[in-house]
Amino acid sequence: MSVFPWVAWYAFRRYTAYPLSSLAEAVTNTVFAFMRAYVLIALWQARPALGGYDVTDAVTFCFLTQAMIGPVQVFRGLELSDRVRSGDVAIDLYRPVGLQGWWLADDLGRATAELLLRSGLPVVAGTLVFTLRPAGPWALAAFALALPLAILVSFAIRYLVALAVFWLHDDRGLQAISLVMSLFFSGMILPLVVFPGWLGDIARVLPWAALIQVPADIYLGKRTGSGLVAALGFQVAWAAALLAAGALLTLAARRKLVIHGG
């Protein structure tokens, strides 16, 4: 039997070991969801139908994306960065499995745990206070495909950032840049549909759009038919490209570790 399901299972157990901590994070996500919601309500009252959204779409987008923070992991990098700095990555490289596959399995276990423990409260709280846009069965089914793809793209980006420590030795600057790019270009701060002109065109083709904006649009029913296929294909293409880049960088990192005497 493959080792990867076991890695994912133990990661799931590790991230579900402290449910009160996850509850605290869910409460924080919910509080910020209400703060964002009222900002977006004011914006859409001033500019109705901005970006093709109405105010219900905007509020639903807000609570949905706050629910996605944990699984997609917009704010935190991989623990691999710390292991590279400490030298413990040498143990990881001695394992008879691929480094990228191991950490992907670990991240999928984490994402599943955070989906179960953190994602429900923002959506429930938003439903109780506001009128959220209900998703039809086809939109839910498509969203069930888009969310794992968003997690996969997120992992691929964070894995590349973590591997950069082999060369940089201190990734704090790169992590800060990655965080800003993730927040701004994923739609986490504002939906990308409000970005004007060329800025919006660029933002919608960058990989960060696959993390938040694309799954949210699918849930809201903004992508249907050929548009839905294109949206899922966009996520798949970026996941494949970034994972391939991660595999190549892993080979380079192994040689770098040898050069350093590891």
PDB file of C-alpha atoms in Angstrom:
ATOM      1  CA  MET A   1       0.000   0.000   0.000  1.00  0.00           C
ATOM      2  CA  SER A   2       1.264   3.496  -0.820  1.00  0.00           C
ATOM      3  CA  VAL A   3       2.692   5.468   2.057  1.00  0.00           C
ATOM      4  CA  PHE A   4       0.994   8.707   0.983  1.00  0.00           C
ATOM      5  CA  PRO A   5      -2.495   7.893   2.365  1.00  0.00           C
ATOM      6  CA  TRP A   6      -0.850   7.190   5.717  1.00  0.00           C
ATOM      7  CA  VAL A   7       1.008  10.514   5.601  1.00  0.00           C
ATOM      8  CA  ALA A   8      -2.284  12.286   4.867  1.00  0.00           C
ATOM      9  CA  TRP A   9      -4.048  10.376   7.648  1.00  0.00           C
ATOM     10  CA  TYR A  10      -1.457  11.243  10.287  1.00  0.00           C
ATOM     11  CA  ALA A  11      -1.474  14.870   9.158  1.00  0.00           C
ATOM     12  CA  PHE A  12      -5.259  14.858   9.528  1.00  0.00           C
ATOM     13  CA  ARG A  13      -4.941  13.454  13.058  1.00  0.00           C
ATOM     14  CA  ARG A  14      -2.319  16.039  13.951  1.00  0.00           C
ATOM     15  CA  TYR A  15      -4.431  18.963  12.781  1.00  0.00           C
ATOM     16  CA  THR A  16      -7.566  17.670  14.503  1.00  0.00           C
ATOM     17  CA  ALA A  17      -5.777  17.056  17.816  1.00  0.00           C
ATOM     18  CA  TYR A  18      -6.612  20.528  19.162  1.00  0.00           C
ATOM     19  CA  PRO A  19     -10.207  21.323  18.127  1.00  0.00           C
ATOM     20  CA  LEU A  20     -10.473  24.330  20.448  1.00  0.00           C
ATOM     21  CA  SER A  21      -7.585  25.974  18.610  1.00  0.00           C
ATOM     22  CA  SER A  22      -9.380  25.366  15.316  1.00  0.00           C
ATOM     23  CA  LEU A  23     -12.581  26.760  16.805  1.00  0.00           C
ATOM     24  CA  ALA A  24     -10.739  29.930  17.821  1.00  0.00           C
ATOM     25  CA  GLU A  25      -9.466  30.320  14.269  1.00  0.00           C
ATOM     26  CA  ALA A  26     -12.976  29.719  12.912  1.00  0.00           C
ATOM     27  CA  VAL A  27     -14.344  32.438  15.198  1.00  0.00           C
ATOM     28  CA  THR A  28     -11.629  34.817  13.990  1.00  0.00           C
ATOM     29  CA  ASN A  29     -12.471  34.025  10.361  1.00  0.00           C
ATOM     30  CA  THR A  30     -16.149  34.662  11.108  1.00  0.00           C
ATOM     31  CA  VAL A  31     -15.519  38.020  12.781  1.00  0.00           C
ATOM     32  CA  PHE A  32     -13.454  39.172   9.834  1.00  0.00           C
ATOM     33  CA  ALA A  33     -16.161  37.874   7.490  1.00  0.00           C
ATOM     34  CA  PHE A  34     -18.664  40.279   9.057  1.00  0.00           C
ATOM     35  CA  MET A  35     -16.192  43.151   8.863  1.00  0.00           C
ATOM     36  CA  ARG A  36     -15.513  42.446   5.192  1.00  0.00           C
ATOM     37  CA  ALA A  37     -19.214  41.949   4.487  1.00  0.00           C
ATOM     38  CA  TYR A  38     -20.201  45.391   5.712  1.00  0.00           C
ATOM     39  CA  VAL A  39     -17.377  46.995   3.710  1.00  0.00           C
ATOM     40  CA  LEU A  40     -18.540  45.177   0.577  1.00  0.00           C
ATOM     41  CA  ILE A  41     -22.171  46.081   1.232  1.00  0.00           C
ATOM     42  CA  ALA A  42     -21.206  49.761   1.370  1.00  0.00           C
ATOM     43  CA  LEU A  43     -19.202  49.396  -1.837  1.00  0.00           C
ATOM     44  CA  TRP A  44     -22.010  47.645  -3.722  1.00  0.00           C
ATOM     45  CA  GLN A  45     -24.619  50.116  -2.480  1.00  0.00           C
ATOM     46  CA  ALA A  46     -22.498  52.855  -4.012  1.00  0.00           C
ATOM     47  CA  ARG A  47     -21.777  50.838  -7.177  1.00  0.00           C
ATOM     48  CA  PRO A  48     -24.644  48.370  -7.823  1.00  0.00           C
ATOM     49  CA  ALA A  49     -23.833  45.485 -10.182  1.00  0.00           C
ATOM     50  CA  LEU A  50     -20.107  46.217  -9.903  1.00  0.00           C
ATOM     51  CA  GLY A  51     -18.172  43.567 -11.803  1.00  0.00           C
ATOM     52  CA  GLY A  52     -21.331  41.627 -12.596  1.00  0.00           C
ATOM     53  CA  TYR A  53     -22.019  40.917  -8.907  1.00  0.00           C
ATOM     54  CA  ASP A  54     -25.002  42.137  -6.937  1.00  0.00           C
ATOM     55  CA  VAL A  55     -24.839  42.787  -3.203  1.00  0.00           C
ATOM     56  CA  THR A  56     -25.970  39.227  -2.389  1.00  0.00           C
ATOM     57  CA  ASP A  57     -23.171  37.825  -4.541  1.00  0.00           C
ATOM     58  CA  ALA A  58     -20.672  40.090  -2.808  1.00  0.00           C
ATOM     59  CA  VAL A  59     -21.754  39.077   0.700  1.00  0.00           C
ATOM     60  CA  THR A  60     -21.842  35.399  -0.243  1.00  0.00           C
ATOM     61  CA  PHE A  61     -18.370  35.761  -1.753  1.00  0.00           C
ATOM     62  CA  CYS A  62     -17.181  37.253   1.520  1.00  0.00           C
ATOM     63  CA  PHE A  63     -18.375  34.457   3.817  1.00  0.00           C
ATOM     64  CA  LEU A  64     -17.461  31.723   1.348  1.00  0.00           C
ATOM     65  CA  THR A  65     -13.908  32.961   0.971  1.00  0.00           C
ATOM     66  CA  GLN A  66     -13.471  33.311   4.730  1.00  0.00           C
ATOM     67  CA  ALA A  67     -14.539  29.670   4.980  1.00  0.00           C
ATOM     68  CA  MET A  68     -11.881  28.772   2.398  1.00  0.00           C
ATOM     69  CA  ILE A  69      -8.991  30.420   4.253  1.00  0.00           C
ATOM     70  CA  GLY A  70      -8.168  27.325   6.289  1.00  0.00           C
ATOM     71  CA  PRO A  71      -8.275  24.621   3.603  1.00  0.00           C
ATOM     72  CA  VAL A  72      -6.658  26.711   0.865  1.00  0.00           C
ATOM     73  CA  GLN A  73      -4.181  28.188   3.365  1.00  0.00           C
ATOM     74  CA  VAL A  74      -3.640  31.709   2.132  1.00  0.00           C
ATOM     75  CA  PHE A  75      -1.693  32.959   5.151  1.00  0.00           C
ATOM     76  CA  ARG A  76       0.846  30.308   6.149  1.00  0.00           C
ATOM     77  CA  GLY A  77       3.663  28.549   4.333  1.00  0.00           C
ATOM     78  CA  LEU A  78       4.835  24.957   4.628  1.00  0.00           C
ATOM     79  CA  GLU A  79       6.760  23.635   7.631  1.00  0.00           C
ATOM     80  CA  LEU A  80       9.294  22.447   5.077  1.00  0.00           C
ATOM     81  CA  SER A  81      10.891  25.904   5.216  1.00  0.00           C
ATOM     82  CA  ASP A  82      11.820  25.399   8.872  1.00  0.00           C
ATOM     83  CA  ARG A  83      13.177  21.920   8.147  1.00  0.00           C
ATOM     84  CA  VAL A  84      15.432  23.265   5.412  1.00  0.00           C
ATOM     85  CA  ARG A  85      16.789  25.967   7.724  1.00  0.00           C
ATOM     86  CA  SER A  86      17.412  23.480  10.545  1.00  0.00           C
ATOM     87  CA  GLY A  87      18.888  20.798   8.289  1.00  0.00           C
ATOM     88  CA  ASP A  88      16.162  18.293   9.180  1.00  0.00           C
ATOM     89  CA  VAL A  89      15.254  18.170   5.498  1.00  0.00           C
ATOM     90  CA  ALA A  90      18.147  15.721   5.106  1.00  0.00           C
ATOM     91  CA  ILE A  91      15.968  13.160   6.905  1.00  0.00           C
ATOM     92  CA  ASP A  92      13.122  13.906   4.499  1.00  0.00           C
ATOM     93  CA  LEU A  93      15.405  13.371   1.517  1.00  0.00           C
ATOM     94  CA  TYR A  94      16.561   9.983   2.858  1.00  0.00           C
ATOM     95  CA  ARG A  95      13.011   8.661   2.858  1.00  0.00           C
ATOM     96  CA  PRO A  96      12.257   6.215   0.034  1.00  0.00           C
ATOM     97  CA  VAL A  97       9.494   8.498  -1.257  1.00  0.00           C
ATOM     98  CA  GLY A  98       9.521  11.769  -3.155  1.00  0.00           C
ATOM     99  CA  LEU A  99       9.859  14.959  -1.126  1.00  0.00           C
ATOM    100  CA  GLN A 100       7.123  16.735  -3.053  1.00  0.00           C
ATOM    101  CA  GLY A 101       4.694  13.806  -2.808  1.00  0.00           C
ATOM    102  CA  TRP A 102       5.273  13.472   0.941  1.00  0.00           C
ATOM    103  CA  TRP A 103       4.539  17.128   1.618  1.00  0.00           C
ATOM    104  CA  LEU A 104       1.575  17.145  -0.744  1.00  0.00           C
ATOM    105  CA  ALA A 105       0.016  14.232   1.145  1.00  0.00           C
ATOM    106  CA  ASP A 106       0.704  16.034   4.428  1.00  0.00           C
ATOM    107  CA  ASP A 107      -0.931  19.201   3.114  1.00  0.00           C
ATOM    108  CA  LEU A 108      -4.010  17.345   1.862  1.00  0.00           C
ATOM    109  CA  GLY A 109      -4.474  15.860   5.333  1.00  0.00           C
ATOM    110  CA  ARG A 110      -4.146  19.338   6.842  1.00  0.00           C
ATOM    111  CA  ALA A 111      -6.609  20.831   4.365  1.00  0.00           C
ATOM    112  CA  THR A 112      -9.199  18.129   5.083  1.00  0.00           C
ATOM    113  CA  ALA A 113      -8.912  18.740   8.817  1.00  0.00           C
ATOM    114  CA  GLU A 114      -9.277  22.497   8.462  1.00  0.00           C
ATOM    115  CA  LEU A 115     -12.204  22.112   6.067  1.00  0.00           C
ATOM    116  CA  LEU A 116     -14.053  20.088   8.697  1.00  0.00           C
ATOM    117  CA  LEU A 117     -13.129  22.192  11.717  1.00  0.00           C
ATOM    118  CA  ARG A 118     -12.917  25.761  10.411  1.00  0.00           C
ATOM    119  CA  SER A 119     -15.083  26.176   7.325  1.00  0.00           C
ATOM    120  CA  GLY A 120     -18.556  25.595   8.693  1.00  0.00           C
ATOM    121  CA  LEU A 121     -18.873  28.430  11.218  1.00  0.00           C
ATOM    122  CA  PRO A 122     -18.393  31.401   8.814  1.00  0.00           C
ATOM    123  CA  VAL A 123     -20.980  30.010   6.390  1.00  0.00           C
ATOM    124  CA  VAL A 124     -23.514  29.223   9.134  1.00  0.00           C
ATOM    125  CA  ALA A 125     -23.070  32.631  10.784  1.00  0.00           C
ATOM    126  CA  GLY A 126     -23.405  34.416   7.454  1.00  0.00           C
ATOM    127  CA  THR A 127     -26.557  32.471   6.615  1.00  0.00           C
ATOM    128  CA  LEU A 128     -28.145  33.404   9.939  1.00  0.00           C
ATOM    129  CA  VAL A 129     -27.516  37.139   9.545  1.00  0.00           C
ATOM    130  CA  PHE A 130     -27.597  37.750   5.779  1.00  0.00           C
ATOM    131  CA  THR A 131     -29.296  36.291   2.751  1.00  0.00           C
ATOM    132  CA  LEU A 132     -26.569  34.320   1.018  1.00  0.00           C
ATOM    133  CA  ARG A 133     -26.758  33.092  -2.556  1.00  0.00           C
ATOM    134  CA  PRO A 134     -27.704  29.389  -2.538  1.00  0.00           C
ATOM    135  CA  ALA A 135     -25.729  27.216  -4.923  1.00  0.00           C
ATOM    136  CA  GLY A 136     -27.550  24.812  -7.202  1.00  0.00           C
ATOM    137  CA  PRO A 137     -26.616  21.119  -7.319  1.00  0.00           C
ATOM    138  CA  TRP A 138     -24.461  21.531 -10.438  1.00  0.00           C
ATOM    139  CA  ALA A 139     -22.657  24.516  -8.952  1.00  0.00           C
ATOM    140  CA  LEU A 140     -22.006  22.573  -5.733  1.00  0.00           C
ATOM    141  CA  ALA A 141     -20.678  19.605  -7.680  1.00  0.00           C
ATOM    142  CA  ALA A 142     -18.375  21.868  -9.690  1.00  0.00           C
ATOM    143  CA  PHE A 143     -17.256  23.647  -6.518  1.00  0.00           C
ATOM    144  CA  ALA A 144     -16.424  20.238  -5.022  1.00  0.00           C
ATOM    145  CA  LEU A 145     -13.946  19.851  -7.888  1.00  0.00           C
ATOM    146  CA  ALA A 146     -12.668  23.437  -7.795  1.00  0.00           C
ATOM    147  CA  LEU A 147     -11.845  23.458  -4.068  1.00  0.00           C
ATOM    148  CA  PRO A 148      -9.357  20.527  -4.160  1.00  0.00           C
ATOM    149  CA  LEU A 149      -7.768  22.073  -7.241  1.00  0.00           C
ATOM    150  CA  ALA A 150      -7.418  25.373  -5.346  1.00  0.00           C
ATOM    151  CA  ILE A 151      -5.722  23.492  -2.497  1.00  0.00           C
ATOM    152  CA  LEU A 152      -3.399  21.825  -5.006  1.00  0.00           C
ATOM    153  CA  VAL A 153      -2.381  25.145  -6.598  1.00  0.00           C
ATOM    154  CA  SER A 154      -1.885  26.670  -3.158  1.00  0.00           C
ATOM    155  CA  PHE A 155       0.383  23.800  -2.135  1.00  0.00           C
ATOM    156  CA  ALA A 156       2.388  24.076  -5.342  1.00  0.00           C
ATOM    157  CA  ILE A 157       3.016  27.791  -4.760  1.00  0.00           C
ATOM    158  CA  ARG A 158       3.942  27.321  -1.103  1.00  0.00           C
ATOM    159  CA  TYR A 159       6.200  24.374  -1.965  1.00  0.00           C
ATOM    160  CA  LEU A 160       8.178  26.508  -4.420  1.00  0.00           C
ATOM    161  CA  VAL A 161       8.548  29.219  -1.778  1.00  0.00           C
ATOM    162  CA  ALA A 162       9.729  26.642   0.777  1.00  0.00           C
ATOM    163  CA  LEU A 163      12.326  25.193  -1.607  1.00  0.00           C
ATOM    164  CA  ALA A 164      13.750  28.672  -2.162  1.00  0.00           C
ATOM    165  CA  VAL A 165      15.269  28.402   1.342  1.00  0.00           C
ATOM    166  CA  PHE A 166      17.892  26.075  -0.131  1.00  0.00           C
ATOM    167  CA  TRP A 167      19.305  29.140  -1.850  1.00  0.00           C
ATOM    168  CA  LEU A 168      18.119  32.071   0.279  1.00  0.00           C
ATOM    169  CA  HIS A 169      18.601  30.489   3.741  1.00  0.00           C
ATOM    170  CA  ASP A 170      16.070  32.993   5.133  1.00  0.00           C
ATOM    171  CA  ASP A 171      12.686  33.015   3.455  1.00  0.00           C
ATOM    172  CA  ARG A 172      10.978  35.703   5.523  1.00  0.00           C
ATOM    173  CA  GLY A 173      11.180  38.292   2.762  1.00  0.00           C
ATOM    174  CA  LEU A 174       9.955  35.854   0.134  1.00  0.00           C
ATOM    175  CA  GLN A 175       7.170  34.663   2.434  1.00  0.00           C
ATOM    176  CA  ALA A 176       6.047  38.261   2.917  1.00  0.00           C
ATOM    177  CA  ILE A 177       5.991  38.844  -0.837  1.00  0.00           C
ATOM    178  CA  SER A 178       4.105  35.583  -1.369  1.00  0.00           C
ATOM    179  CA  LEU A 179       1.540  36.583   1.262  1.00  0.00           C
ATOM    180  CA  VAL A 180       0.899  39.960  -0.360  1.00  0.00           C
ATOM    181  CA  MET A 181       0.545  38.378  -3.794  1.00  0.00           C
ATOM    182  CA  SER A 182      -1.799  35.715  -2.432  1.00  0.00           C
ATOM    183  CA  LEU A 183      -4.030  38.200  -0.630  1.00  0.00           C
ATOM    184  CA  PHE A 184      -4.170  40.744  -3.451  1.00  0.00           C
ATOM    185  CA  PHE A 185      -4.338  38.543  -6.545  1.00  0.00           C
ATOM    186  CA  SER A 186      -6.451  35.666  -5.204  1.00  0.00           C
ATOM    187  CA  GLY A 187      -9.521  37.791  -4.477  1.00  0.00           C
ATOM    188  CA  MET A 188      -9.117  37.447  -0.726  1.00  0.00           C
ATOM    189  CA  ILE A 189      -9.152  41.200  -0.092  1.00  0.00           C
ATOM    190  CA  LEU A 190     -11.544  42.195  -2.884  1.00  0.00           C
ATOM    191  CA  PRO A 191     -13.145  40.112  -5.638  1.00  0.00           C
ATOM    192  CA  LEU A 192     -11.013  40.306  -8.758  1.00  0.00           C
ATOM    193  CA  VAL A 193     -14.104  41.347 -10.717  1.00  0.00           C
ATOM    194  CA  VAL A 194     -13.716  44.862  -9.289  1.00  0.00           C
ATOM    195  CA  PHE A 195     -10.154  45.253 -10.568  1.00  0.00           C
ATOM    196  CA  PRO A 196     -10.226  47.708 -13.489  1.00  0.00           C
ATOM    197  CA  GLY A 197      -8.835  47.325 -16.994  1.00  0.00           C
ATOM    198  CA  TRP A 198      -5.450  45.745 -17.514  1.00  0.00           C
ATOM    199  CA  LEU A 199      -4.968  45.108 -13.790  1.00  0.00           C
ATOM    200  CA  GLY A 200      -8.047  42.895 -13.714  1.00  0.00           C
ATOM    201  CA  ASP A 201      -6.981  41.138 -16.924  1.00  0.00           C
ATOM    202  CA  ILE A 202      -3.578  40.325 -15.457  1.00  0.00           C
ATOM    203  CA  ALA A 203      -4.949  39.307 -12.050  1.00  0.00           C
ATOM    204  CA  ARG A 204      -7.385  36.828 -13.568  1.00  0.00           C
ATOM    205  CA  VAL A 205      -4.680  34.892 -15.433  1.00  0.00           C
ATOM    206  CA  LEU A 206      -2.198  34.621 -12.557  1.00  0.00           C
ATOM    207  CA  PRO A 207      -2.105  31.383 -10.520  1.00  0.00           C
ATOM    208  CA  TRP A 208      -3.399  33.069  -7.365  1.00  0.00           C
ATOM    209  CA  ALA A 209      -6.785  33.569  -9.031  1.00  0.00           C
ATOM    210  CA  ALA A 210      -7.172  29.774  -8.916  1.00  0.00           C
ATOM    211  CA  LEU A 211      -7.083  29.856  -5.102  1.00  0.00           C
ATOM    212  CA  ILE A 212     -10.149  31.965  -4.258  1.00  0.00           C
ATOM    213  CA  GLN A 213     -11.734  33.811  -7.179  1.00  0.00           C
ATOM    214  CA  VAL A 214     -12.276  30.862  -9.511  1.00  0.00           C
ATOM    215  CA  PRO A 215     -13.855  28.530  -6.906  1.00  0.00           C
ATOM    216  CA  ALA A 216     -16.027  31.386  -5.621  1.00  0.00           C
ATOM    217  CA  ASP A 217     -17.243  32.254  -9.121  1.00  0.00           C
ATOM    218  CA  ILE A 218     -18.083  28.606  -9.702  1.00  0.00           C
ATOM    219  CA  TYR A 219     -20.057  28.446  -6.450  1.00  0.00           C
ATOM    220  CA  LEU A 220     -21.939  31.631  -7.338  1.00  0.00           C
ATOM    221  CA  GLY A 221     -22.883  30.211 -10.728  1.00  0.00           C
ATOM    222  CA  LYS A 222     -20.835  32.790 -12.660  1.00  0.00           C
ATOM    223  CA  ARG A 223     -19.073  30.032 -14.591  1.00  0.00           C
ATOM    224  CA  THR A 224     -21.354  27.694 -16.507  1.00  0.00           C
ATOM    225  CA  GLY A 225     -21.059  25.583 -19.641  1.00  0.00           C
ATOM    226  CA  SER A 226     -17.849  26.255 -21.532  1.00  0.00           C
ATOM    227  CA  GLY A 227     -16.936  28.911 -18.965  1.00  0.00           C
ATOM    228  CA  LEU A 228     -17.000  26.279 -16.225  1.00  0.00           C
ATOM    229  CA  VAL A 229     -14.811  23.931 -18.252  1.00  0.00           C
ATOM    230  CA  ALA A 230     -12.380  26.795 -18.899  1.00  0.00           C
ATOM    231  CA  ALA A 231     -12.303  27.705 -15.193  1.00  0.00           C
ATOM    232  CA  LEU A 232     -11.519  24.151 -14.084  1.00  0.00           C
ATOM    233  CA  GLY A 233      -9.016  23.813 -16.921  1.00  0.00           C
ATOM    234  CA  PHE A 234      -7.340  27.019 -15.714  1.00  0.00           C
ATOM    235  CA  GLN A 235      -6.869  25.485 -12.274  1.00  0.00           C
ATOM    236  CA  VAL A 236      -5.632  22.179 -13.662  1.00  0.00           C
ATOM    237  CA  ALA A 237      -3.150  23.909 -15.966  1.00  0.00           C
ATOM    238  CA  TRP A 238      -1.637  26.005 -13.174  1.00  0.00           C
ATOM    239  CA  ALA A 239      -1.524  23.023 -10.794  1.00  0.00           C
ATOM    240  CA  ALA A 240       0.290  20.915 -13.392  1.00  0.00           C
ATOM    241  CA  ALA A 241       2.724  23.685 -14.321  1.00  0.00           C
ATOM    242  CA  LEU A 242       3.581  24.594 -10.736  1.00  0.00           C
ATOM    243  CA  LEU A 243       3.911  20.980  -9.575  1.00  0.00           C
ATOM    244  CA  ALA A 244       6.214  20.285 -12.524  1.00  0.00           C
ATOM    245  CA  ALA A 245       8.275  23.335 -11.564  1.00  0.00           C
ATOM    246  CA  GLY A 246       8.366  22.035  -7.993  1.00  0.00           C
ATOM    247  CA  ALA A 247       9.639  18.631  -9.178  1.00  0.00           C
ATOM    248  CA  LEU A 248      12.434  20.261 -11.177  1.00  0.00           C
ATOM    249  CA  LEU A 249      13.365  22.562  -8.306  1.00  0.00           C
ATOM    250  CA  THR A 250      13.454  19.562  -5.954  1.00  0.00           C
ATOM    251  CA  LEU A 251      16.123  17.954  -8.157  1.00  0.00           C
ATOM    252  CA  ALA A 252      18.106  21.181  -8.109  1.00  0.00           C
ATOM    253  CA  ALA A 253      17.697  21.456  -4.337  1.00  0.00           C
ATOM    254  CA  ARG A 254      19.102  17.952  -3.842  1.00  0.00           C
ATOM    255  CA  ARG A 255      22.260  18.975  -5.712  1.00  0.00           C
ATOM    256  CA  LYS A 256      22.409  22.210  -3.727  1.00  0.00           C
ATOM    257  CA  LEU A 257      22.259  20.265  -0.464  1.00  0.00           C
ATOM    258  CA  VAL A 258      25.185  18.077  -1.563  1.00  0.00           C
ATOM    259  CA  ILE A 259      27.213  21.163  -2.500  1.00  0.00           C
ATOM    260  CA  HIS A 260      26.641  22.478   1.018  1.00  0.00           C
ATOM    261  CA  GLY A 261      27.936  19.216   2.452  1.00  0.00           C
ATOM    262  CA  GLY A 262      24.547  17.862   3.552  1.00  0.00           C
TER     263      GLY A 262
END
